[in-house]
Amino acid sequence: MDSTYDRKAEVKAFDDSKVGVKGLVESGVTKIPRMFHSGKLDTIQTLATDSKLSVPIIDLKDMHYNTALHAELISKIRSACHEWGFFQVINHGIPISVLGEMIHGIRRFHEQDSKVRKEFYTRDLKKKVLYYSNISLLNSDQPVNWRDTFGFAVAPDPPKPEEIPSVCRDIAIEYSKKIRDLGFRILELLSEALGLNPSYLKELNCGEGLFILGNYYPTCPEPELTMGATKHTDGNFVTLLLQDQLGGLQVLHQNQWVNVPPVHGALVVNIGDLLQLITNDMFVSVYHRVLSNKSSPRISTSRK
Ligand code: OGA
Ligand code: NI
């Protein structure tokens, strides 16, 4: 115990800066503030060395045809959702150039002048465009993630185009449309994997409320002390995640952390708590986390 440590003051100063973890890095810190120390929380399980343990990669090229291949696809999805709660999809129909530009757009947002970023900083979840670091920072005693987030609503109530930051406006709008459509396709496949009519989950309105988050994990001077994201499950129905080529995302499988390696052109799909709940655990919402690193910033975007 260190009676001189005032966490509240540290958190408040950080939040008042309105420039996130990126702002700390820009100010030249070489030692990370104590609120980011994750202690032993995340080091209980070992990292899988068994190469047979890898997150399934599922090719969606057969998704539109009602053939034996389609049935095989559905069966792969069913076991991925049941065994892993995670899979990667390729040939999903979103052009790779759009994925690349979305990553760039998020990078441009987080790397623009801090004076501009500051204007967007808020924890008001009623806002349609948000920029914050660690959404529950102020009322939590959990270790803080080495991560900043930019986010915007997509449905049912999107911001006006001019409310979206100009550095990423066009791509944010284009990506939103494409990821929303793909989300509906994935819900159809998941419905089929549950043995239901393809439109089942869509008709439950599982795809209605949509938010896109643009995560930025700045380079970290002491990556052994903190996590980009501490282990968590997602609280929504299903997340579609696009990560850059750096790596660092891990999923807990059979009590071991397994890397979710970046696959060029792929999107990661993961089941959230709500889908686990309504499927009576047929599909599982599993713990995952993101390591921090010293070499370069990592960018990801998730459709929630
Ligand atoms: C999330 C998440 C992982 C990543 O947004 O819930 O787990 O790679 N993101 O950024
Ligand atoms: Ni997550």
PDB file of C-alpha atoms and ligand atoms in Angstrom:
ATOM      1  CA  MET A   1       0.000   0.000   0.000  1.00  0.00           C
ATOM      2  CA  ASP A   2       1.196   3.454  -0.854  1.00  0.00           C
ATOM      3  CA  SER A   3      -0.752   6.043   1.069  1.00  0.00           C
ATOM      4  CA  THR A   4       0.655   8.896  -0.976  1.00  0.00           C
ATOM      5  CA  TYR A   5      -0.823   7.620  -4.237  1.00  0.00           C
ATOM      6  CA  ASP A   6      -3.916   9.587  -5.197  1.00  0.00           C
ATOM      7  CA  ARG A   7      -5.549   7.633  -7.995  1.00  0.00           C
ATOM      8  CA  LYS A   8      -8.520   9.928  -8.211  1.00  0.00           C
ATOM      9  CA  ALA A   9      -6.323  12.928  -8.867  1.00  0.00           C
ATOM     10  CA  GLU A  10      -4.305  11.027 -11.448  1.00  0.00           C
ATOM     11  CA  VAL A  11      -7.447   9.925 -13.287  1.00  0.00           C
ATOM     12  CA  LYS A  12      -8.936  13.389 -13.177  1.00  0.00           C
ATOM     13  CA  ALA A  13      -5.814  15.071 -14.540  1.00  0.00           C
ATOM     14  CA  PHE A  14      -5.717  12.533 -17.350  1.00  0.00           C
ATOM     15  CA  ASP A  15      -9.378  12.992 -18.221  1.00  0.00           C
ATOM     16  CA  ASP A  16      -9.148  16.784 -17.988  1.00  0.00           C
ATOM     17  CA  SER A  17      -6.361  16.756 -20.576  1.00  0.00           C
ATOM     18  CA  LYS A  18      -8.961  15.584 -23.151  1.00  0.00           C
ATOM     19  CA  VAL A  19      -6.245  14.212 -25.387  1.00  0.00           C
ATOM     20  CA  GLY A  20      -6.171  10.622 -24.217  1.00  0.00           C
ATOM     21  CA  VAL A  21      -3.282   8.205 -23.988  1.00  0.00           C
ATOM     22  CA  LYS A  22      -1.977   9.597 -27.265  1.00  0.00           C
ATOM     23  CA  GLY A  23      -1.643  12.946 -25.500  1.00  0.00           C
ATOM     24  CA  LEU A  24       0.504  11.327 -22.784  1.00  0.00           C
ATOM     25  CA  VAL A  25       2.762   9.855 -25.440  1.00  0.00           C
ATOM     26  CA  GLU A  26       2.930  13.198 -27.246  1.00  0.00           C
ATOM     27  CA  SER A  27       4.021  14.830 -23.988  1.00  0.00           C
ATOM     28  CA  GLY A  28       6.971  12.444 -23.939  1.00  0.00           C
ATOM     29  CA  VAL A  29       6.251  10.199 -20.930  1.00  0.00           C
ATOM     30  CA  THR A  30       8.766   7.406 -20.460  1.00  0.00           C
ATOM     31  CA  LYS A  31       7.087   5.946 -17.367  1.00  0.00           C
ATOM     32  CA  ILE A  32       3.416   5.157 -17.606  1.00  0.00           C
ATOM     33  CA  PRO A  33       1.113   6.548 -14.877  1.00  0.00           C
ATOM     34  CA  ARG A  34       0.174   4.042 -12.228  1.00  0.00           C
ATOM     35  CA  MET A  35      -3.523   3.930 -13.142  1.00  0.00           C
ATOM     36  CA  PHE A  36      -2.512   1.983 -16.250  1.00  0.00           C
ATOM     37  CA  HIS A  37      -0.656  -0.741 -14.326  1.00  0.00           C
ATOM     38  CA  SER A  38      -2.556  -3.973 -14.824  1.00  0.00           C
ATOM     39  CA  GLY A  39      -0.599  -5.966 -12.248  1.00  0.00           C
ATOM     40  CA  LYS A  40      -1.000  -9.719 -12.453  1.00  0.00           C
ATOM     41  CA  LEU A  41      -4.601  -9.527 -13.618  1.00  0.00           C
ATOM     42  CA  ASP A  42      -3.884 -10.619 -17.131  1.00  0.00           C
ATOM     43  CA  THR A  43      -0.979 -12.954 -16.705  1.00  0.00           C
ATOM     44  CA  ILE A  44      -2.702 -15.938 -15.110  1.00  0.00           C
ATOM     45  CA  GLN A  45      -3.108 -17.994 -18.252  1.00  0.00           C
ATOM     46  CA  THR A  46      -0.341 -19.052 -20.551  1.00  0.00           C
ATOM     47  CA  LEU A  47       0.059 -18.238 -24.213  1.00  0.00           C
ATOM     48  CA  ALA A  48      -0.769 -21.171 -26.443  1.00  0.00           C
ATOM     49  CA  THR A  49       2.214 -22.683 -28.189  1.00  0.00           C
ATOM     50  CA  ASP A  50       0.175 -25.425 -29.818  1.00  0.00           C
ATOM     51  CA  SER A  51      -0.170 -24.280 -33.413  1.00  0.00           C
ATOM     52  CA  LYS A  52      -3.245 -26.471 -33.872  1.00  0.00           C
ATOM     53  CA  LEU A  53      -5.062 -23.965 -31.741  1.00  0.00           C
ATOM     54  CA  SER A  54      -5.904 -21.223 -34.166  1.00  0.00           C
ATOM     55  CA  VAL A  55      -8.975 -19.111 -34.625  1.00  0.00           C
ATOM     56  CA  PRO A  56     -10.963 -20.497 -37.588  1.00  0.00           C
ATOM     57  CA  ILE A  57     -10.703 -18.627 -40.871  1.00  0.00           C
ATOM     58  CA  ILE A  58     -13.897 -18.913 -42.849  1.00  0.00           C
ATOM     59  CA  ASP A  59     -14.166 -18.179 -46.554  1.00  0.00           C
ATOM     60  CA  LEU A  60     -17.510 -16.560 -47.341  1.00  0.00           C
ATOM     61  CA  LYS A  61     -17.277 -16.948 -51.109  1.00  0.00           C
ATOM     62  CA  ASP A  62     -19.960 -19.643 -50.979  1.00  0.00           C
ATOM     63  CA  MET A  63     -22.378 -17.693 -48.842  1.00  0.00           C
ATOM     64  CA  HIS A  64     -24.799 -16.834 -51.647  1.00  0.00           C
ATOM     65  CA  TYR A  65     -25.280 -20.276 -53.123  1.00  0.00           C
ATOM     66  CA  ASN A  66     -27.656 -22.848 -51.884  1.00  0.00           C
ATOM     67  CA  THR A  67     -25.393 -25.802 -52.408  1.00  0.00           C
ATOM     68  CA  ALA A  68     -23.528 -28.420 -50.448  1.00  0.00           C
ATOM     69  CA  LEU A  69     -20.742 -25.857 -50.066  1.00  0.00           C
ATOM     70  CA  HIS A  70     -23.165 -23.519 -48.383  1.00  0.00           C
ATOM     71  CA  ALA A  71     -24.153 -26.233 -45.922  1.00  0.00           C
ATOM     72  CA  GLU A  72     -20.487 -26.826 -45.204  1.00  0.00           C
ATOM     73  CA  LEU A  73     -19.996 -23.113 -44.616  1.00  0.00           C
ATOM     74  CA  ILE A  74     -22.862 -23.024 -42.124  1.00  0.00           C
ATOM     75  CA  SER A  75     -21.466 -26.009 -40.299  1.00  0.00           C
ATOM     76  CA  LYS A  76     -18.029 -24.339 -40.008  1.00  0.00           C
ATOM     77  CA  ILE A  77     -19.671 -21.219 -38.631  1.00  0.00           C
ATOM     78  CA  ARG A  78     -21.675 -23.255 -36.150  1.00  0.00           C
ATOM     79  CA  SER A  79     -18.629 -24.947 -34.695  1.00  0.00           C
ATOM     80  CA  ALA A  80     -16.580 -21.711 -34.670  1.00  0.00           C
ATOM     81  CA  CYS A  81     -19.329 -19.939 -32.711  1.00  0.00           C
ATOM     82  CA  HIS A  82     -19.711 -22.846 -30.345  1.00  0.00           C
ATOM     83  CA  GLU A  83     -16.058 -23.738 -29.752  1.00  0.00           C
ATOM     84  CA  TRP A  84     -14.362 -20.374 -30.112  1.00  0.00           C
ATOM     85  CA  GLY A  85     -16.875 -17.532 -30.119  1.00  0.00           C
ATOM     86  CA  PHE A  86     -14.467 -16.019 -32.646  1.00  0.00           C
ATOM     87  CA  PHE A  87     -13.667 -16.487 -36.315  1.00  0.00           C
ATOM     88  CA  GLN A  88     -12.146 -14.533 -39.159  1.00  0.00           C
ATOM     89  CA  VAL A  89     -13.927 -14.078 -42.475  1.00  0.00           C
ATOM     90  CA  ILE A  90     -12.362 -13.623 -45.899  1.00  0.00           C
ATOM     91  CA  ASN A  91     -14.078 -12.945 -49.238  1.00  0.00           C
ATOM     92  CA  HIS A  92     -16.756 -11.077 -47.318  1.00  0.00           C
ATOM     93  CA  GLY A  93     -17.382  -8.612 -50.142  1.00  0.00           C
ATOM     94  CA  ILE A  94     -15.957  -5.411 -48.635  1.00  0.00           C
ATOM     95  CA  PRO A  95     -13.105  -4.268 -50.898  1.00  0.00           C
ATOM     96  CA  ILE A  96      -9.689  -4.414 -49.270  1.00  0.00           C
ATOM     97  CA  SER A  97      -9.113  -0.799 -50.336  1.00  0.00           C
ATOM     98  CA  VAL A  98     -12.093   0.255 -48.193  1.00  0.00           C
ATOM     99  CA  LEU A  99     -10.715  -1.643 -45.185  1.00  0.00           C
ATOM    100  CA  GLY A 100      -7.299  -0.051 -45.640  1.00  0.00           C
ATOM    101  CA  GLU A 101      -8.716   3.437 -45.997  1.00  0.00           C
ATOM    102  CA  MET A 102     -10.861   3.000 -42.878  1.00  0.00           C
ATOM    103  CA  ILE A 103      -7.776   2.109 -40.839  1.00  0.00           C
ATOM    104  CA  HIS A 104      -6.043   5.177 -42.297  1.00  0.00           C
ATOM    105  CA  GLY A 105      -9.033   7.383 -41.508  1.00  0.00           C
ATOM    106  CA  ILE A 106      -9.019   6.328 -37.864  1.00  0.00           C
ATOM    107  CA  ARG A 107      -5.299   6.852 -37.692  1.00  0.00           C
ATOM    108  CA  ARG A 108      -5.725  10.360 -39.140  1.00  0.00           C
ATOM    109  CA  PHE A 109      -8.333  11.169 -36.488  1.00  0.00           C
ATOM    110  CA  HIS A 110      -6.121  10.114 -33.584  1.00  0.00           C
ATOM    111  CA  GLU A 111      -2.951  11.598 -35.037  1.00  0.00           C
ATOM    112  CA  GLN A 112      -4.379  14.985 -35.944  1.00  0.00           C
ATOM    113  CA  ASP A 113      -3.500  18.048 -33.896  1.00  0.00           C
ATOM    114  CA  SER A 114      -4.531  17.559 -30.278  1.00  0.00           C
ATOM    115  CA  LYS A 115      -6.383  20.879 -30.326  1.00  0.00           C
ATOM    116  CA  VAL A 116      -8.786  19.469 -32.911  1.00  0.00           C
ATOM    117  CA  ARG A 117      -9.120  16.096 -31.129  1.00  0.00           C
ATOM    118  CA  LYS A 118      -9.947  17.854 -27.888  1.00  0.00           C
ATOM    119  CA  GLU A 119     -13.058  19.371 -29.382  1.00  0.00           C
ATOM    120  CA  PHE A 120     -14.561  15.908 -29.750  1.00  0.00           C
ATOM    121  CA  TYR A 121     -13.592  14.598 -26.298  1.00  0.00           C
ATOM    122  CA  THR A 122     -16.671  13.528 -24.330  1.00  0.00           C
ATOM    123  CA  ARG A 123     -18.131  10.758 -22.199  1.00  0.00           C
ATOM    124  CA  ASP A 124     -21.683  11.712 -23.038  1.00  0.00           C
ATOM    125  CA  LEU A 125     -23.072   8.542 -24.594  1.00  0.00           C
ATOM    126  CA  LYS A 126     -26.045  10.434 -25.948  1.00  0.00           C
ATOM    127  CA  LYS A 127     -23.712  12.133 -28.423  1.00  0.00           C
ATOM    128  CA  LYS A 128     -23.558  10.633 -31.898  1.00  0.00           C
ATOM    129  CA  VAL A 129     -19.850  11.277 -32.286  1.00  0.00           C
ATOM    130  CA  LEU A 130     -17.516  10.542 -29.389  1.00  0.00           C
ATOM    131  CA  TYR A 131     -13.847  10.621 -28.557  1.00  0.00           C
ATOM    132  CA  TYR A 132     -12.672   9.350 -25.178  1.00  0.00           C
ATOM    133  CA  SER A 133     -10.165   7.189 -23.431  1.00  0.00           C
ATOM    134  CA  ASN A 134     -11.633   4.377 -21.344  1.00  0.00           C
ATOM    135  CA  ILE A 135     -15.347   4.922 -21.197  1.00  0.00           C
ATOM    136  CA  SER A 136     -15.807   3.950 -17.530  1.00  0.00           C
ATOM    137  CA  LEU A 137     -12.627   5.651 -16.320  1.00  0.00           C
ATOM    138  CA  LEU A 138     -14.254   7.899 -13.743  1.00  0.00           C
ATOM    139  CA  ASN A 139     -16.283   5.332 -11.859  1.00  0.00           C
ATOM    140  CA  SER A 140     -14.014   2.318 -11.905  1.00  0.00           C
ATOM    141  CA  ASP A 141     -11.007   1.142  -9.944  1.00  0.00           C
ATOM    142  CA  GLN A 142      -9.945  -1.255 -12.701  1.00  0.00           C
ATOM    143  CA  PRO A 143      -6.638  -0.821 -14.522  1.00  0.00           C
ATOM    144  CA  VAL A 144      -6.966   1.658 -17.356  1.00  0.00           C
ATOM    145  CA  ASN A 145      -6.458   0.501 -20.956  1.00  0.00           C
ATOM    146  CA  TRP A 146      -3.596   1.920 -23.005  1.00  0.00           C
ATOM    147  CA  ARG A 147      -6.109   2.907 -25.651  1.00  0.00           C
ATOM    148  CA  ASP A 148      -8.152   5.810 -26.997  1.00  0.00           C
ATOM    149  CA  THR A 149     -11.405   5.507 -28.868  1.00  0.00           C
ATOM    150  CA  PHE A 150     -13.246   7.493 -31.455  1.00  0.00           C
ATOM    151  CA  GLY A 151     -16.807   6.380 -32.155  1.00  0.00           C
ATOM    152  CA  PHE A 152     -19.937   7.279 -34.035  1.00  0.00           C
ATOM    153  CA  ALA A 153     -23.489   6.041 -34.294  1.00  0.00           C
ATOM    154  CA  VAL A 154     -24.563   4.366 -37.520  1.00  0.00           C
ATOM    155  CA  ALA A 155     -28.096   3.224 -36.780  1.00  0.00           C
ATOM    156  CA  PRO A 156     -30.845   3.859 -35.952  1.00  0.00           C
ATOM    157  CA  ASP A 157     -29.921   7.502 -35.532  1.00  0.00           C
ATOM    158  CA  PRO A 158     -26.724   8.503 -37.371  1.00  0.00           C
ATOM    159  CA  PRO A 159     -25.025  11.892 -37.059  1.00  0.00           C
ATOM    160  CA  LYS A 160     -25.324  14.374 -39.894  1.00  0.00           C
ATOM    161  CA  PRO A 161     -22.369  13.944 -42.275  1.00  0.00           C
ATOM    162  CA  GLU A 162     -20.950  17.308 -41.246  1.00  0.00           C
ATOM    163  CA  GLU A 163     -20.832  16.160 -37.601  1.00  0.00           C
ATOM    164  CA  ILE A 164     -18.344  13.423 -38.500  1.00  0.00           C
ATOM    165  CA  PRO A 165     -14.737  14.656 -38.240  1.00  0.00           C
ATOM    166  CA  SER A 166     -13.572  15.841 -41.643  1.00  0.00           C
ATOM    167  CA  VAL A 167     -10.326  13.816 -41.534  1.00  0.00           C
ATOM    168  CA  CYS A 168     -12.265  10.568 -41.882  1.00  0.00           C
ATOM    169  CA  ARG A 169     -15.768  11.621 -42.933  1.00  0.00           C
ATOM    170  CA  ASP A 170     -15.994  10.086 -46.406  1.00  0.00           C
ATOM    171  CA  ILE A 171     -14.506   6.738 -45.499  1.00  0.00           C
ATOM    172  CA  ALA A 172     -16.463   6.559 -42.243  1.00  0.00           C
ATOM    173  CA  ILE A 173     -19.696   6.909 -44.204  1.00  0.00           C
ATOM    174  CA  GLU A 174     -18.678   4.416 -46.874  1.00  0.00           C
ATOM    175  CA  TYR A 175     -17.394   1.873 -44.348  1.00  0.00           C
ATOM    176  CA  SER A 176     -20.551   2.230 -42.224  1.00  0.00           C
ATOM    177  CA  LYS A 177     -22.791   1.273 -45.130  1.00  0.00           C
ATOM    178  CA  LYS A 178     -20.682  -1.686 -46.113  1.00  0.00           C
ATOM    179  CA  ILE A 179     -20.166  -3.030 -42.605  1.00  0.00           C
ATOM    180  CA  ARG A 180     -23.859  -2.631 -41.840  1.00  0.00           C
ATOM    181  CA  ASP A 181     -24.785  -4.696 -44.874  1.00  0.00           C
ATOM    182  CA  LEU A 182     -22.184  -7.309 -44.048  1.00  0.00           C
ATOM    183  CA  GLY A 183     -23.500  -7.390 -40.493  1.00  0.00           C
ATOM    184  CA  PHE A 184     -26.908  -8.366 -41.859  1.00  0.00           C
ATOM    185  CA  ARG A 185     -25.335 -11.100 -44.037  1.00  0.00           C
ATOM    186  CA  ILE A 186     -23.499 -12.441 -40.982  1.00  0.00           C
ATOM    187  CA  LEU A 187     -26.721 -12.416 -38.944  1.00  0.00           C
ATOM    188  CA  GLU A 188     -28.294 -14.525 -41.683  1.00  0.00           C
ATOM    189  CA  LEU A 189     -25.461 -17.018 -41.546  1.00  0.00           C
ATOM    190  CA  LEU A 190     -25.593 -17.119 -37.746  1.00  0.00           C
ATOM    191  CA  SER A 191     -29.356 -17.703 -37.880  1.00  0.00           C
ATOM    192  CA  GLU A 192     -28.827 -20.602 -40.252  1.00  0.00           C
ATOM    193  CA  ALA A 193     -26.061 -21.953 -38.040  1.00  0.00           C
ATOM    194  CA  LEU A 194     -28.633 -22.025 -35.237  1.00  0.00           C
ATOM    195  CA  GLY A 195     -30.939 -24.041 -37.468  1.00  0.00           C
ATOM    196  CA  LEU A 196     -33.296 -21.105 -37.927  1.00  0.00           C
ATOM    197  CA  ASN A 197     -34.721 -19.194 -40.829  1.00  0.00           C
ATOM    198  CA  PRO A 198     -31.989 -16.867 -42.257  1.00  0.00           C
ATOM    199  CA  SER A 199     -33.987 -13.755 -41.360  1.00  0.00           C
ATOM    200  CA  TYR A 200     -34.515 -14.811 -37.728  1.00  0.00           C
ATOM    201  CA  LEU A 201     -31.910 -12.675 -35.946  1.00  0.00           C
ATOM    202  CA  LYS A 202     -32.516  -9.718 -38.221  1.00  0.00           C
ATOM    203  CA  GLU A 203     -36.203  -9.852 -37.371  1.00  0.00           C
ATOM    204  CA  LEU A 204     -35.314  -9.814 -33.684  1.00  0.00           C
ATOM    205  CA  ASN A 205     -33.700  -6.459 -34.539  1.00  0.00           C
ATOM    206  CA  CYS A 206     -30.237  -7.675 -33.535  1.00  0.00           C
ATOM    207  CA  GLY A 207     -28.727  -5.487 -36.250  1.00  0.00           C
ATOM    208  CA  GLU A 208     -30.692  -2.319 -35.574  1.00  0.00           C
ATOM    209  CA  GLY A 209     -28.580  -0.440 -33.058  1.00  0.00           C
ATOM    210  CA  LEU A 210     -25.180   0.088 -34.551  1.00  0.00           C
ATOM    211  CA  PHE A 211     -22.097   1.916 -33.384  1.00  0.00           C
ATOM    212  CA  ILE A 212     -18.637   2.006 -34.908  1.00  0.00           C
ATOM    213  CA  LEU A 213     -15.598   2.429 -32.682  1.00  0.00           C
ATOM    214  CA  GLY A 214     -12.182   3.429 -33.976  1.00  0.00           C
ATOM    215  CA  ASN A 215      -9.557   2.272 -31.490  1.00  0.00           C
ATOM    216  CA  TYR A 216      -6.047   3.636 -31.274  1.00  0.00           C
ATOM    217  CA  TYR A 217      -3.443   1.886 -29.134  1.00  0.00           C
ATOM    218  CA  PRO A 218      -0.503   4.298 -28.908  1.00  0.00           C
ATOM    219  CA  THR A 219       3.054   3.015 -28.650  1.00  0.00           C
ATOM    220  CA  CYS A 220       3.734   2.213 -25.041  1.00  0.00           C
ATOM    221  CA  PRO A 221       7.032   2.911 -23.283  1.00  0.00           C
ATOM    222  CA  GLU A 222       6.430   0.101 -20.738  1.00  0.00           C
ATOM    223  CA  PRO A 223       4.302  -2.540 -22.485  1.00  0.00           C
ATOM    224  CA  GLU A 224       5.050  -5.152 -19.815  1.00  0.00           C
ATOM    225  CA  LEU A 225       3.120  -3.088 -17.263  1.00  0.00           C
ATOM    226  CA  THR A 226      -0.153  -2.454 -19.046  1.00  0.00           C
ATOM    227  CA  MET A 227      -2.637  -3.830 -21.570  1.00  0.00           C
ATOM    228  CA  GLY A 228      -4.058  -2.201 -24.679  1.00  0.00           C
ATOM    229  CA  ALA A 229      -7.325  -3.752 -23.531  1.00  0.00           C
ATOM    230  CA  THR A 230      -7.671  -5.876 -20.408  1.00  0.00           C
ATOM    231  CA  LYS A 231      -9.582  -9.117 -20.782  1.00  0.00           C
ATOM    232  CA  HIS A 232     -13.270  -8.630 -21.402  1.00  0.00           C
ATOM    233  CA  THR A 233     -16.216 -10.031 -23.257  1.00  0.00           C
ATOM    234  CA  ASP A 234     -18.313  -7.874 -25.569  1.00  0.00           C
ATOM    235  CA  GLY A 235     -21.764  -7.013 -24.238  1.00  0.00           C
ATOM    236  CA  ASN A 236     -23.533  -6.741 -27.601  1.00  0.00           C
ATOM    237  CA  PHE A 237     -24.861  -9.335 -30.066  1.00  0.00           C
ATOM    238  CA  VAL A 238     -22.001  -9.595 -32.487  1.00  0.00           C
ATOM    239  CA  THR A 239     -18.865  -7.556 -33.132  1.00  0.00           C
ATOM    240  CA  LEU A 240     -17.211  -7.193 -36.547  1.00  0.00           C
ATOM    241  CA  LEU A 241     -13.644  -6.150 -36.000  1.00  0.00           C
ATOM    242  CA  LEU A 242     -11.079  -4.865 -38.453  1.00  0.00           C
ATOM    243  CA  GLN A 243      -7.510  -4.837 -37.145  1.00  0.00           C
ATOM    244  CA  ASP A 244      -4.379  -3.493 -38.780  1.00  0.00           C
ATOM    245  CA  GLN A 245      -1.382  -5.714 -39.517  1.00  0.00           C
ATOM    246  CA  LEU A 246       0.369  -5.307 -36.156  1.00  0.00           C
ATOM    247  CA  GLY A 247      -1.193  -8.075 -34.061  1.00  0.00           C
ATOM    248  CA  GLY A 248      -1.761  -8.099 -30.313  1.00  0.00           C
ATOM    249  CA  LEU A 249      -5.342  -9.358 -30.108  1.00  0.00           C
ATOM    250  CA  GLN A 250      -5.685 -12.595 -28.150  1.00  0.00           C
ATOM    251  CA  VAL A 251      -8.623 -14.812 -27.326  1.00  0.00           C
ATOM    252  CA  LEU A 252      -8.975 -17.147 -24.371  1.00  0.00           C
ATOM    253  CA  HIS A 253      -9.488 -20.687 -25.601  1.00  0.00           C
ATOM    254  CA  GLN A 254      -9.219 -23.823 -23.456  1.00  0.00           C
ATOM    255  CA  ASN A 255      -7.661 -21.691 -20.741  1.00  0.00           C
ATOM    256  CA  GLN A 256      -4.854 -20.444 -22.962  1.00  0.00           C
ATOM    257  CA  TRP A 257      -4.400 -17.144 -24.751  1.00  0.00           C
ATOM    258  CA  VAL A 258      -4.372 -17.670 -28.491  1.00  0.00           C
ATOM    259  CA  ASN A 259      -3.230 -14.949 -30.907  1.00  0.00           C
ATOM    260  CA  VAL A 260      -5.728 -13.699 -33.452  1.00  0.00           C
ATOM    261  CA  PRO A 261      -3.197 -13.023 -36.189  1.00  0.00           C
ATOM    262  CA  PRO A 262      -3.867 -10.236 -38.685  1.00  0.00           C
ATOM    263  CA  VAL A 263      -4.963 -11.761 -41.996  1.00  0.00           C
ATOM    264  CA  HIS A 264      -4.817  -9.397 -44.955  1.00  0.00           C
ATOM    265  CA  GLY A 265      -8.345  -8.465 -46.036  1.00  0.00           C
ATOM    266  CA  ALA A 266     -10.041 -10.373 -43.219  1.00  0.00           C
ATOM    267  CA  LEU A 267     -12.533  -9.226 -40.617  1.00  0.00           C
ATOM    268  CA  VAL A 268     -12.820 -10.792 -37.179  1.00  0.00           C
ATOM    269  CA  VAL A 269     -16.300 -11.804 -36.034  1.00  0.00           C
ATOM    270  CA  ASN A 270     -16.972 -12.374 -32.367  1.00  0.00           C
ATOM    271  CA  ILE A 271     -20.036 -13.339 -30.437  1.00  0.00           C
ATOM    272  CA  GLY A 272     -21.180 -10.979 -27.669  1.00  0.00           C
ATOM    273  CA  ASP A 273     -22.936 -11.678 -24.368  1.00  0.00           C
ATOM    274  CA  LEU A 274     -26.435 -11.046 -25.727  1.00  0.00           C
ATOM    275  CA  LEU A 275     -26.076 -13.675 -28.427  1.00  0.00           C
ATOM    276  CA  GLN A 276     -24.698 -16.187 -25.928  1.00  0.00           C
ATOM    277  CA  LEU A 277     -27.697 -15.444 -23.758  1.00  0.00           C
ATOM    278  CA  ILE A 278     -30.388 -15.862 -26.400  1.00  0.00           C
ATOM    279  CA  THR A 279     -28.767 -18.976 -27.868  1.00  0.00           C
ATOM    280  CA  ASN A 280     -28.672 -20.718 -24.466  1.00  0.00           C
ATOM    281  CA  ASP A 281     -24.874 -20.946 -24.748  1.00  0.00           C
ATOM    282  CA  MET A 282     -24.912 -22.586 -28.207  1.00  0.00           C
ATOM    283  CA  PHE A 283     -22.759 -19.634 -29.216  1.00  0.00           C
ATOM    284  CA  VAL A 284     -20.200 -18.400 -26.712  1.00  0.00           C
ATOM    285  CA  SER A 285     -19.023 -14.931 -25.794  1.00  0.00           C
ATOM    286  CA  VAL A 286     -15.375 -15.385 -24.821  1.00  0.00           C
ATOM    287  CA  TYR A 287     -12.711 -13.345 -23.110  1.00  0.00           C
ATOM    288  CA  HIS A 288     -10.275 -11.497 -25.301  1.00  0.00           C
ATOM    289  CA  ARG A 289      -7.629  -8.840 -24.743  1.00  0.00           C
ATOM    290  CA  VAL A 290      -5.133  -6.676 -26.580  1.00  0.00           C
ATOM    291  CA  LEU A 291      -1.444  -6.433 -25.677  1.00  0.00           C
ATOM    292  CA  SER A 292       0.278  -3.072 -25.717  1.00  0.00           C
ATOM    293  CA  ASN A 293       3.523  -2.699 -27.607  1.00  0.00           C
ATOM    294  CA  LYS A 294       6.588  -0.532 -27.933  1.00  0.00           C
ATOM    295  CA  SER A 295       7.097  -0.538 -31.664  1.00  0.00           C
ATOM    296  CA  SER A 296       4.187   1.271 -33.267  1.00  0.00           C
ATOM    297  CA  PRO A 297       0.612   2.383 -32.709  1.00  0.00           C
ATOM    298  CA  ARG A 298      -2.074  -0.196 -33.392  1.00  0.00           C
ATOM    299  CA  ILE A 299      -5.415   0.641 -34.982  1.00  0.00           C
ATOM    300  CA  SER A 300      -8.626  -1.320 -35.042  1.00  0.00           C
ATOM    301  CA  THR A 301     -12.261  -0.609 -35.677  1.00  0.00           C
ATOM    302  CA  SER A 302     -15.207  -2.509 -34.325  1.00  0.00           C
ATOM    303  CA  ARG A 303     -18.807  -2.461 -35.369  1.00  0.00           C
ATOM    304  CA  LYS A 304     -20.870  -3.013 -32.253  1.00  0.00           C
TER     305      LYS A 304
HETATM  306  C1  OGA B   1     -13.439  -4.417 -28.673  1.00  0.00           C
HETATM  307  C2  OGA B   1     -12.197  -5.194 -28.811  1.00  0.00           C
HETATM  308  C3  OGA B   1     -10.148  -5.562 -29.982  1.00  0.00           C
HETATM  309  C4  OGA B   1      -9.203  -4.851 -30.850  1.00  0.00           C
HETATM  310  O1  OGA B   1     -13.530  -3.345 -29.330  1.00  0.00           O
HETATM  311  O2  OGA B   1     -14.328  -4.859 -27.936  1.00  0.00           O
HETATM  312  O3  OGA B   1     -12.065  -6.186 -28.155  1.00  0.00           O
HETATM  313  O4  OGA B   1      -8.435  -5.528 -31.532  1.00  0.00           O
HETATM  314  N1  OGA B   1     -11.279  -4.771 -29.675  1.00  0.00           N
HETATM  315  O5  OGA B   1      -9.182  -3.616 -30.852  1.00  0.00           O
HETATM  316 NI    NI B   2     -13.935  -6.716 -27.298  1.00  0.00          NI
END
